[in-house]
Tab-separated table of C-alpha atoms in Angstrom:
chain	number	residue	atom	x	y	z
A	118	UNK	CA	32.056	111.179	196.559
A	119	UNK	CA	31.958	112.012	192.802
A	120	UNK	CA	30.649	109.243	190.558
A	121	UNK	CA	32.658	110.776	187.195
A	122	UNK	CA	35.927	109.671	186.652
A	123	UNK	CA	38.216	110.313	183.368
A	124	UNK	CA	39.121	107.604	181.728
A	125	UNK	CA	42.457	107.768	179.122
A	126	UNK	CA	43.262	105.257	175.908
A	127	UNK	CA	45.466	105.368	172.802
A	128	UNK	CA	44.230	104.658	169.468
A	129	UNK	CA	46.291	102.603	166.950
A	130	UNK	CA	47.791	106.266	165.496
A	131	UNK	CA	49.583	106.848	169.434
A	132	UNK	CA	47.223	109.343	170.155
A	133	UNK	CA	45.900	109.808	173.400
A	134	UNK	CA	42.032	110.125	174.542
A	135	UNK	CA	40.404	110.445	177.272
A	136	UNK	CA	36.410	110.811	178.616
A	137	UNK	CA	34.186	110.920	181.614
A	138	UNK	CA	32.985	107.960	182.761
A	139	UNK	CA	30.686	107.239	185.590
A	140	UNK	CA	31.548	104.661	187.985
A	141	UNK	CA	29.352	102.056	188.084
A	142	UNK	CA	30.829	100.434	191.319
A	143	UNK	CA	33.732	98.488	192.940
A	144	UNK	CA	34.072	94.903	192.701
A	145	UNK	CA	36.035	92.045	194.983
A	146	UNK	CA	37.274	88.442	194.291
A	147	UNK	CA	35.500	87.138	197.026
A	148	UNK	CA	38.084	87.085	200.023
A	149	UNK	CA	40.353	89.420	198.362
A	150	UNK	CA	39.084	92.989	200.123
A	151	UNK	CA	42.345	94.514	198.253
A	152	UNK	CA	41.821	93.671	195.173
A	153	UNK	CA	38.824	96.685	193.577
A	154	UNK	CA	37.973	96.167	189.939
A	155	UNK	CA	36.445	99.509	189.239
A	156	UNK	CA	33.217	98.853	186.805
A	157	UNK	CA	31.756	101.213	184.171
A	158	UNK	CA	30.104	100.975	181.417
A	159	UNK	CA	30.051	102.121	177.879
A	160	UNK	CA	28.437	101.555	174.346
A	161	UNK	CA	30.231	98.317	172.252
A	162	UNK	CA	30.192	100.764	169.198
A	163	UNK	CA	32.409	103.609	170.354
A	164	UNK	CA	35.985	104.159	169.273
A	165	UNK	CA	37.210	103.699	172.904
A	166	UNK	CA	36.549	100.199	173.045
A	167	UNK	CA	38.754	99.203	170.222
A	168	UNK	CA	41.445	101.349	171.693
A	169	UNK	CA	41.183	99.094	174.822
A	170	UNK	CA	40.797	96.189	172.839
A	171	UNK	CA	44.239	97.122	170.709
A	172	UNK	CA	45.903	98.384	173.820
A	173	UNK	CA	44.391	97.181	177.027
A	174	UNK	CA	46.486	99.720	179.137
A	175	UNK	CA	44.590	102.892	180.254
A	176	UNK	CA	44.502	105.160	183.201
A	177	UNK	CA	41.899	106.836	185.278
A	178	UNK	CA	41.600	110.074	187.024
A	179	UNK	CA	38.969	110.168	189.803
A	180	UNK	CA	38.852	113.634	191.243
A	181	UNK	CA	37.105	114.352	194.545
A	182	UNK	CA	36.315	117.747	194.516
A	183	UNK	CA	35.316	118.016	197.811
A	184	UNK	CA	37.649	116.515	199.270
A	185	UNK	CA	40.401	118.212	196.992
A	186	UNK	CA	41.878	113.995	196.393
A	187	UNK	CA	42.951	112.682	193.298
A	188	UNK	CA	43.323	109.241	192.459
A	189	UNK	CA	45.017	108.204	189.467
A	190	UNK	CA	44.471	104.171	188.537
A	191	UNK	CA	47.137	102.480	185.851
A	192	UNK	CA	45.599	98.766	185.126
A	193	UNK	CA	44.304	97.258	182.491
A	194	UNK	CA	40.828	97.184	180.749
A	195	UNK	CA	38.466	94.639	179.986
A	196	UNK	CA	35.418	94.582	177.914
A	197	UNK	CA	31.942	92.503	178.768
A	198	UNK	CA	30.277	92.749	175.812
A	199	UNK	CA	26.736	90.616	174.904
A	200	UNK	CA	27.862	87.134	174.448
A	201	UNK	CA	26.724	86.762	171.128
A	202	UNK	CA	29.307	89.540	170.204
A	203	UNK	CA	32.389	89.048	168.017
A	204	UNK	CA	34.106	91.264	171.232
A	205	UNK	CA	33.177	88.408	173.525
A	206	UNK	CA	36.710	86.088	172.746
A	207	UNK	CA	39.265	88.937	172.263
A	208	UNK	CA	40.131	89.351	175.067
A	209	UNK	CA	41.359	86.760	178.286
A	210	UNK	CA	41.614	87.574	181.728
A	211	UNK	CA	45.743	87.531	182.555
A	212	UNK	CA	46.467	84.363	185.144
A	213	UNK	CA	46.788	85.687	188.984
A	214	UNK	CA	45.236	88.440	187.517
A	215	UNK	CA	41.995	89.627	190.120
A	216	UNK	CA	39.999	89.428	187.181
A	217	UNK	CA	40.949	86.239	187.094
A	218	UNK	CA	40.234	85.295	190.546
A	219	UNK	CA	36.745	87.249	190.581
A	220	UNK	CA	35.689	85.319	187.532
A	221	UNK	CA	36.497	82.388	189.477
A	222	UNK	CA	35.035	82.847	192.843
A	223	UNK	CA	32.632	85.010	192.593
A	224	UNK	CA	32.550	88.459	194.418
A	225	UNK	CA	31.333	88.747	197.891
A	226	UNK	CA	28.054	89.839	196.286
A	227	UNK	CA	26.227	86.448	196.139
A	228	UNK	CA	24.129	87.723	193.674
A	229	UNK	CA	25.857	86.993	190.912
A	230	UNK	CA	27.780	83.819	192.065
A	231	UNK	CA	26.943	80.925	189.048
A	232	UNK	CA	26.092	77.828	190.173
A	233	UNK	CA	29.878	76.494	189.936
A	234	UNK	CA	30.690	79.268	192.845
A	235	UNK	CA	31.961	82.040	189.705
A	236	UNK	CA	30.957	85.114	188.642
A	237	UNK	CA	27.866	85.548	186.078
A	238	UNK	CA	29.038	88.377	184.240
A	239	UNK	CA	25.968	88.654	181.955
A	240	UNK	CA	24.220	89.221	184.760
A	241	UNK	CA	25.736	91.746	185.841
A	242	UNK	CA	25.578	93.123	182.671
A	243	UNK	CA	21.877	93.015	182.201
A	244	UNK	CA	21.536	94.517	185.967
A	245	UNK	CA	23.653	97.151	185.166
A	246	UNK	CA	21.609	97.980	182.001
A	247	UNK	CA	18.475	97.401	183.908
A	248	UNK	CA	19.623	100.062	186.972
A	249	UNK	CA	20.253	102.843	184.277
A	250	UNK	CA	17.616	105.376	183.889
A	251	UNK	CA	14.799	104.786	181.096
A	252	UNK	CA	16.576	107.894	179.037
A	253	UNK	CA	20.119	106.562	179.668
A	254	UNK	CA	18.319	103.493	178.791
A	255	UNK	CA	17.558	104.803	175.637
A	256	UNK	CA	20.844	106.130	174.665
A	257	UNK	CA	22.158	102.440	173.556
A	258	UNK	CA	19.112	102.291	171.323
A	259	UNK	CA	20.040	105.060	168.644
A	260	UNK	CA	22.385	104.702	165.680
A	261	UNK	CA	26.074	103.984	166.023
A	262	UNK	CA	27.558	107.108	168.171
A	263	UNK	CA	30.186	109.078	165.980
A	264	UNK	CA	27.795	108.962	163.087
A	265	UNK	CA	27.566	112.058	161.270
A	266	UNK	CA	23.578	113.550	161.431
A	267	UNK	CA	22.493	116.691	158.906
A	268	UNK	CA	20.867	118.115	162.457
A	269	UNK	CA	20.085	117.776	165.625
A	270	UNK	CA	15.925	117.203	164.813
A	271	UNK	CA	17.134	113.898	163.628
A	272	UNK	CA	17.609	112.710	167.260
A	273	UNK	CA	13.839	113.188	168.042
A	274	UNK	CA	12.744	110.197	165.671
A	275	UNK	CA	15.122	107.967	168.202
A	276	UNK	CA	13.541	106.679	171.167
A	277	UNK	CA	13.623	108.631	174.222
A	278	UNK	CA	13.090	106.492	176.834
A	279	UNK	CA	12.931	102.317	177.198
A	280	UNK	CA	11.432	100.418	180.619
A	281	UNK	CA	13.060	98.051	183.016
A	282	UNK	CA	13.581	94.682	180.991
A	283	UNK	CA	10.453	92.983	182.983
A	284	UNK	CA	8.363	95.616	181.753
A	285	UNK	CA	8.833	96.338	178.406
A	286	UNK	CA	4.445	95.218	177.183
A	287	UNK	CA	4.584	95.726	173.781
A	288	UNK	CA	6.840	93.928	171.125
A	289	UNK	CA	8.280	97.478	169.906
A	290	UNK	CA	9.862	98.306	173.383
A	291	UNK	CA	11.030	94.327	174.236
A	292	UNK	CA	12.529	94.555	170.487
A	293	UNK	CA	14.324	98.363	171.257
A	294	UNK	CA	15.364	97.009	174.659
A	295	UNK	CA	16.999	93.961	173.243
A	296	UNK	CA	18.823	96.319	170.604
A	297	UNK	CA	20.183	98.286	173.403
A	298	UNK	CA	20.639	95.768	175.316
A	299	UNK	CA	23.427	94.246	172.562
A	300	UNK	CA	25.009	97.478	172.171
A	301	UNK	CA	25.690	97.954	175.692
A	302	UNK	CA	29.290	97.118	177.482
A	303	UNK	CA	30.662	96.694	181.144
A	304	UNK	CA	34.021	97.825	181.198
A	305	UNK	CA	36.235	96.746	183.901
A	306	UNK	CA	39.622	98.316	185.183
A	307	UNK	CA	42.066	96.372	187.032
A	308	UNK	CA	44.279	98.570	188.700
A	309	UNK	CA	47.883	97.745	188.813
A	310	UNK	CA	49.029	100.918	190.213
A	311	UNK	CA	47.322	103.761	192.411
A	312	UNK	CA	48.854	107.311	192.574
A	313	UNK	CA	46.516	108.969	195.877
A	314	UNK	CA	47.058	112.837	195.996
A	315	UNK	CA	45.706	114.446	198.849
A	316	UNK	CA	45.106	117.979	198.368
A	317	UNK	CA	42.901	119.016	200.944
A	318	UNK	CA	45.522	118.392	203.915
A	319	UNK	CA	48.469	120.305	204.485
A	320	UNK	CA	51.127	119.212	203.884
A	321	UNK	CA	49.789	117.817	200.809
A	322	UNK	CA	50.483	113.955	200.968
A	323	UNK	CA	50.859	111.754	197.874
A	324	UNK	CA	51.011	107.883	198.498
A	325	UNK	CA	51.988	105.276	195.292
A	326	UNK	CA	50.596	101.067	195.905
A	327	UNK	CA	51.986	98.976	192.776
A	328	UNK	CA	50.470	95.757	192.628
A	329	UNK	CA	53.274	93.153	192.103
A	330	UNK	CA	52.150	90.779	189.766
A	331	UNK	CA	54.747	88.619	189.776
A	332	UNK	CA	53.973	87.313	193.249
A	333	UNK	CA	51.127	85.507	191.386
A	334	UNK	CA	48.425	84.275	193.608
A	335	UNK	CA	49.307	86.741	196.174
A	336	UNK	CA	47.311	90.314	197.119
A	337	UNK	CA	49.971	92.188	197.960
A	338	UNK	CA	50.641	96.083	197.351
A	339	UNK	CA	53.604	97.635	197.196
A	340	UNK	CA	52.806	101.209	199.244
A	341	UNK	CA	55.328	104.222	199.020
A	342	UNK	CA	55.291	107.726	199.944
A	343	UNK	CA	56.485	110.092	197.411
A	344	UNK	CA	56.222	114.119	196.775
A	345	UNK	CA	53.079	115.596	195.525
B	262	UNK	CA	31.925	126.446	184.967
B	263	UNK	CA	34.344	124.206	186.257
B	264	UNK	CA	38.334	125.104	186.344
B	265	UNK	CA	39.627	121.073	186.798
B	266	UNK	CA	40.194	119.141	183.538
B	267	UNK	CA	42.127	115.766	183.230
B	268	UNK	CA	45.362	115.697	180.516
B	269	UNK	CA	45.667	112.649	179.395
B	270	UNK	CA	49.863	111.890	177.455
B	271	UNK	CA	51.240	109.047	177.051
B	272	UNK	CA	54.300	107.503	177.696
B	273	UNK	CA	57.813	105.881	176.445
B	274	UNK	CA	55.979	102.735	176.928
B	275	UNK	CA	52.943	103.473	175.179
B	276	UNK	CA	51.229	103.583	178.803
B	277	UNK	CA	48.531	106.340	178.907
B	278	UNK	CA	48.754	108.688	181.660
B	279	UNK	CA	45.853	111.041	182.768
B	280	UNK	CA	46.046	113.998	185.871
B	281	UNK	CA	43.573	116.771	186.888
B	282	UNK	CA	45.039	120.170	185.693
B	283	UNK	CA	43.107	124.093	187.153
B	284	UNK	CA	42.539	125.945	184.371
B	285	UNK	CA	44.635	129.224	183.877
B	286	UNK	CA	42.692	130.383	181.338
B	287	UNK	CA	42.075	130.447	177.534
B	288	UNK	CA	44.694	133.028	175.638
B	289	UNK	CA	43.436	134.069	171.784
B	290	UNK	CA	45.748	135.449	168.938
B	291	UNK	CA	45.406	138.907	168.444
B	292	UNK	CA	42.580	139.161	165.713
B	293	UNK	CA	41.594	135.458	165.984
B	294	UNK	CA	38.762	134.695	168.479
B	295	UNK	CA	38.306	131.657	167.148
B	296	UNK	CA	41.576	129.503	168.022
B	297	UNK	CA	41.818	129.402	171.763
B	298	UNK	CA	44.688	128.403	173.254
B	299	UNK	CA	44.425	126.375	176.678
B	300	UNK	CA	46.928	127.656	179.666
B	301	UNK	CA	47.436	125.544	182.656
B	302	UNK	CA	50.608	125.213	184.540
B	303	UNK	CA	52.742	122.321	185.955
B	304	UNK	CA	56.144	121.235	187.787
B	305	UNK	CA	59.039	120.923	185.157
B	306	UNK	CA	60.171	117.871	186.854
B	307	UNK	CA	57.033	115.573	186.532
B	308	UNK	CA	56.834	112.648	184.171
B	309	UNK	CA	53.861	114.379	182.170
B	310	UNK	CA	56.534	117.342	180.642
B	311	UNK	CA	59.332	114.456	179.697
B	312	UNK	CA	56.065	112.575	177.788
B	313	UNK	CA	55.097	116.279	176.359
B	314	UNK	CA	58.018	116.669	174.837
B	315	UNK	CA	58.362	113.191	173.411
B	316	UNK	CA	54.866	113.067	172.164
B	317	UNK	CA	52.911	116.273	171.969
B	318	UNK	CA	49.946	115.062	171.263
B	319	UNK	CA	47.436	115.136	174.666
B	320	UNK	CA	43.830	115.760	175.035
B	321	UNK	CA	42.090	116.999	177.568
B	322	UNK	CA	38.677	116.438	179.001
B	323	UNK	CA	36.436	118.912	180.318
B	324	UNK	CA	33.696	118.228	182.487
B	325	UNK	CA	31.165	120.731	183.449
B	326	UNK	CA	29.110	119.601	186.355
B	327	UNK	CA	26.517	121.746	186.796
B	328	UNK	CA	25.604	121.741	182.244
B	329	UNK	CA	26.383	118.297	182.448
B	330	UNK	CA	28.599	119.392	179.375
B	331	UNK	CA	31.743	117.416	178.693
B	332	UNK	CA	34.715	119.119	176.106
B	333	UNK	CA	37.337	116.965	174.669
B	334	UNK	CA	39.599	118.737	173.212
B	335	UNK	CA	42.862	116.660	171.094
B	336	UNK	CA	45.505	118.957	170.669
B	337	UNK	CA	49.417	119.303	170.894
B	338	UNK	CA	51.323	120.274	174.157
B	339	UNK	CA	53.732	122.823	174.422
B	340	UNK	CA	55.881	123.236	177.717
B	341	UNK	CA	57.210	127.047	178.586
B	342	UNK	CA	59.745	126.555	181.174
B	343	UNK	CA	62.095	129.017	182.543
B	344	UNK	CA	64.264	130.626	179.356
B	345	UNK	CA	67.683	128.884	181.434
B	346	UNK	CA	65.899	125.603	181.093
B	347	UNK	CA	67.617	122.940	178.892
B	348	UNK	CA	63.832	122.269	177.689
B	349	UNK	CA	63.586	126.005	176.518
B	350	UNK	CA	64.605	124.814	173.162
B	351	UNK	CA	63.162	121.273	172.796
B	352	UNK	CA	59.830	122.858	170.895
B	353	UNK	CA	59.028	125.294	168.463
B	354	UNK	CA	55.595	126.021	167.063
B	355	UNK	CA	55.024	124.697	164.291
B	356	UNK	CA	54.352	127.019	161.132
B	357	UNK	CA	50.440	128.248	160.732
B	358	UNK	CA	49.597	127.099	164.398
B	359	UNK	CA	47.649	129.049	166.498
B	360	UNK	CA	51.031	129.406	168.752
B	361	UNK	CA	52.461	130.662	166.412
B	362	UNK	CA	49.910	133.141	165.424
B	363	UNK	CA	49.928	134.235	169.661
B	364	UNK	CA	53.524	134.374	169.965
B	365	UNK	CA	53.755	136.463	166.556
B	366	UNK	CA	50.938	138.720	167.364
B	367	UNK	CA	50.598	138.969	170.570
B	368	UNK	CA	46.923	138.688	172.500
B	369	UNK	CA	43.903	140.511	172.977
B	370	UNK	CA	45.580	141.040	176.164
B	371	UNK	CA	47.866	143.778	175.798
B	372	UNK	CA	49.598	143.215	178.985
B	373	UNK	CA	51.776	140.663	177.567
B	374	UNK	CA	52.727	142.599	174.205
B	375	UNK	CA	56.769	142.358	173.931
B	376	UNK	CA	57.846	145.793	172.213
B	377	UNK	CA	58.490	143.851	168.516
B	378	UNK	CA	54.101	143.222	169.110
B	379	UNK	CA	54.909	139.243	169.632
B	380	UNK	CA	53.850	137.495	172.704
B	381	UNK	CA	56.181	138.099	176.431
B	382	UNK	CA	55.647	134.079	177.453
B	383	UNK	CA	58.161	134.922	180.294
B	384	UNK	CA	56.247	137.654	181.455
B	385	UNK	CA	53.300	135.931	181.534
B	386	UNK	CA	55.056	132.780	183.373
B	387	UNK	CA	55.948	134.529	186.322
B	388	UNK	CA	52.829	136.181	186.300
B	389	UNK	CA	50.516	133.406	186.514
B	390	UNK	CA	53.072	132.082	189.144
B	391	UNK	CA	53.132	135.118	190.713
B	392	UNK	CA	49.040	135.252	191.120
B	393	UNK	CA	49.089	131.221	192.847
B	394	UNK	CA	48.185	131.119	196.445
B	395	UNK	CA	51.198	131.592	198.629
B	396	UNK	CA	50.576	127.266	199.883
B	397	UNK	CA	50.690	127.060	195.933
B	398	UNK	CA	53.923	129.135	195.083
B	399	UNK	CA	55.470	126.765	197.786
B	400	UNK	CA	54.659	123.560	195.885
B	401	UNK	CA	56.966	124.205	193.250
B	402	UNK	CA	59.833	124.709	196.412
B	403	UNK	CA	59.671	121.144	197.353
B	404	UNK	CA	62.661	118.507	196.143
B	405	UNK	CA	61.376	116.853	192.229
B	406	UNK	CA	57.879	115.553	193.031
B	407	UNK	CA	57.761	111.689	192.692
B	408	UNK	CA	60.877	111.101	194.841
B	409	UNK	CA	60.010	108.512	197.741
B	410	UNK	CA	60.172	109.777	201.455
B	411	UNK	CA	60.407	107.462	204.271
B	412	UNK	CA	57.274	109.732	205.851
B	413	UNK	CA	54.867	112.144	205.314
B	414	UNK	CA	56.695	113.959	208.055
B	415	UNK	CA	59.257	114.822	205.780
B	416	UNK	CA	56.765	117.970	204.512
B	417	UNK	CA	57.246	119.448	207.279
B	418	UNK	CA	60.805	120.947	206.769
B	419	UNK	CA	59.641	122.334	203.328
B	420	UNK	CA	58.314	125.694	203.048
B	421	UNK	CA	54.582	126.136	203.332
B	422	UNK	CA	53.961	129.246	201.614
B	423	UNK	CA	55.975	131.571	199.824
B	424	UNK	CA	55.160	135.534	199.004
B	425	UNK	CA	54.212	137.337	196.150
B	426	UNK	CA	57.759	137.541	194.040
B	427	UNK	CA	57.712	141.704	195.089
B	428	UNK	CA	56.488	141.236	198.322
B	429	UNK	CA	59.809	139.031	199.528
B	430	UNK	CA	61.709	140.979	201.879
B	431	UNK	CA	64.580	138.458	203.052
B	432	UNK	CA	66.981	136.714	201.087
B	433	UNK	CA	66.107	133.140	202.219
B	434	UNK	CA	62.304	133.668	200.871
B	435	UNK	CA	64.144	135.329	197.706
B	436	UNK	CA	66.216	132.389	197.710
B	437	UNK	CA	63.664	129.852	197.650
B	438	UNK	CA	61.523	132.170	195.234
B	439	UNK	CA	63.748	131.908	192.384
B	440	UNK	CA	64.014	127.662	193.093
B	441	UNK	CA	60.355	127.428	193.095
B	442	UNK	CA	60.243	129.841	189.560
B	443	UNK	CA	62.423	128.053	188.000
B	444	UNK	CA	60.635	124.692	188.424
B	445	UNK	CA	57.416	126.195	187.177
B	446	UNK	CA	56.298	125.963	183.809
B	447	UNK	CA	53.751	127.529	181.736
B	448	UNK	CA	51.376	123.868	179.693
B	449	UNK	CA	50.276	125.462	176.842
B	450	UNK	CA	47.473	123.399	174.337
B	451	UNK	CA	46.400	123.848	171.142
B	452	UNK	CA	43.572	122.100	169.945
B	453	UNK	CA	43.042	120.694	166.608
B	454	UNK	CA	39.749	118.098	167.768
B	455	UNK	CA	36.990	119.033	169.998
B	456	UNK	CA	33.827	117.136	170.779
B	457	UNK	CA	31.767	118.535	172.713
B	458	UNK	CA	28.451	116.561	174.301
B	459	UNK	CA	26.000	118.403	176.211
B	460	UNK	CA	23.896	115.564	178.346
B	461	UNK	CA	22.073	118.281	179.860
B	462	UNK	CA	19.358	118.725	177.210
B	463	UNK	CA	17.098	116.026	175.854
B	464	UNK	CA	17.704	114.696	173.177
B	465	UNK	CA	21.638	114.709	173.836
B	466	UNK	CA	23.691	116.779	171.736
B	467	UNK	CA	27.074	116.079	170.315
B	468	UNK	CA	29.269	118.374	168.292
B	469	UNK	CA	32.520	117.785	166.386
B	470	UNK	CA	35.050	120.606	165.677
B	471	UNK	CA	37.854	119.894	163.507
B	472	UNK	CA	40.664	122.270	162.569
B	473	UNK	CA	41.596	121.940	158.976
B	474	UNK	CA	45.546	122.701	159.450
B	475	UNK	CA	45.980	122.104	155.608
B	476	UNK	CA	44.472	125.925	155.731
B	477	UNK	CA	47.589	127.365	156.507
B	478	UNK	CA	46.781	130.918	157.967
B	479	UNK	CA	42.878	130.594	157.891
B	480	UNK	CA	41.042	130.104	161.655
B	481	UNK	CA	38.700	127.845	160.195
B	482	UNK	CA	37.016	125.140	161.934
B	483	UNK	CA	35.292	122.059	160.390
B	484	UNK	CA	32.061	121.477	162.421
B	485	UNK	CA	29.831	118.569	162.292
B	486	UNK	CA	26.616	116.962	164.257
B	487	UNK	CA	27.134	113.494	165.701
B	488	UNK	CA	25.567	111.059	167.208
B	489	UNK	CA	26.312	111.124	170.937
């Protein structure tokens, strides 16, 4: 299964963008198995996250190659940003929305249930961090991305690689890490429609599920079969 | 090198919309190697031509795999549908624009030279039809795409594959020839942003091209290092 997905925004001037992401995992409101938030990640800094700040609405492109499927996820996007970060009240999670519920139940993933039975999204963001490589690691720890350099060279006074959090030993890594660590973003998509192509099977078979919101609490899809 | 790249539009709503596109190759004004022209091909009857043609502003991005390279490349969208199409005369090129330059000139490719030394789009349509798998000529022969069935079973009683256009020897695969032509349709993209990453070499790399329209005829390109 392919871990990149494409990711698409509009900017305040209607114009459209769109970048690779990769997928950091699938998330459930506890007892709600059909209800995936798809989780990513991304740098608080980049242009992309005030586009889904200004416009929450994106859509994803997940391409199997093997498997010749596409999916194609309409929702809405949410930013986790550190919680000392202006980002951290813009936005609210909609109510009946499965961000909603996952915030307040927890996932089935104990691991990050708080003690009052919700989620602990800073957590999850730290673990997320933490799981990256020590050069992706690194990456969060340079000047803001977009900034114009004179040359490449310039990149090789940045670090190149940071430790896990635990074992950062020296005050120059634990104060890089901590940096990075306040740049860095989960970004969570929660699909309100699904467009599944299937390619690789003949006749090619396209299936739409719209999520009806306005049945509130409910978990209920809408599924239809339509043309490729 | 990868030949799947994700088009993201957007729609009358403002919703973004983003769907994997082959690649059908890069055309190049006669003369001009430096303003490529993206070709990929759709249905005329999808949603993404209707949000072309309302707002022809798109980008694309294009993930390579194997370089761990990603291109995005902001641009405007220009749909070539059959020359009876209503849409044949909802866009023109605008003045200066590398489409312009192609369809005035002509390409590198000689094939495609109309006798005035301008560009033969229709010849070129039913060419890149004409080269699809015959299970690909066949998918533009199905009723519009996005209309609900009541089962996948429906697929069945539309034709499978379809011959080359000069290999048809009855009327009903003639017949159903000239349907499926007529809903394809060349997606033409002409860039004016690209940013190009390569995660593949340490440090990162990041590299913005900008087209300075304001140049009028030149093919310049505004280039400039940034911070990935």
């Amino acid at each position: 299964m392919s871990k990149v997905y494409q990711i698409a925004t509009i900017d305040s001037n209607n114009i459209p963008h769109v970048r690779s992401h990769v997928s950091r995992g699938i998330l459930y409101p506890k007892g709600s198995p059909s209800l995936p938030i798809l989780l990513t990640s991304t740098d608080i800094r980049t242009a992309k996250v005030t586009q889904m700040l200004s416009n929450s609405r994106v859509e994803l492109a997940w391409w199997m190659e093997g498997s010749q499927e596409q999916f194609r996820v309409n929702g809405r996007a949410y930013i986790i940003p550190p919680p000392s970060h202006p980002f951290h009240t813009m936005q609210s999670f909609p109510p009946g929305s499965s961000l909603e519920k996952l915030t307040q139940r927890g996932a089935d993933d104990s691991d990050y249930t708080t003690s009052e039975g919700g989620y602990d999204w800073e957590k999850k963001r730290r673990e997320v961090f933490n799981a990256m490589s020590p050069g992706m690691k690194a990456s969060w720890a340079t000047p803001p991305p977009g900034t114009v350099l004179k040359s490449y060279d310039e990149a090789n006074s940045w670090p190149s690689t940071l430790p896990r959090l635990e074992e950062a030993d020296n005050d120059e890594d634990r104060k890089t890490l901590e940096y990075a660590l306040g740049n860095f973003a989960l970004v969570l998509i929660d699909p309100l429609e699904v467009d599944w192509v299937q390619l690789g099977i003949k006749p090619n078979r396209r299936t739409k599920f719209t999520r009806n919101e306005s049945l509130g609490d409910g978990d209920e899809w809408t599924e239809e079969i339509t043309i490729p």
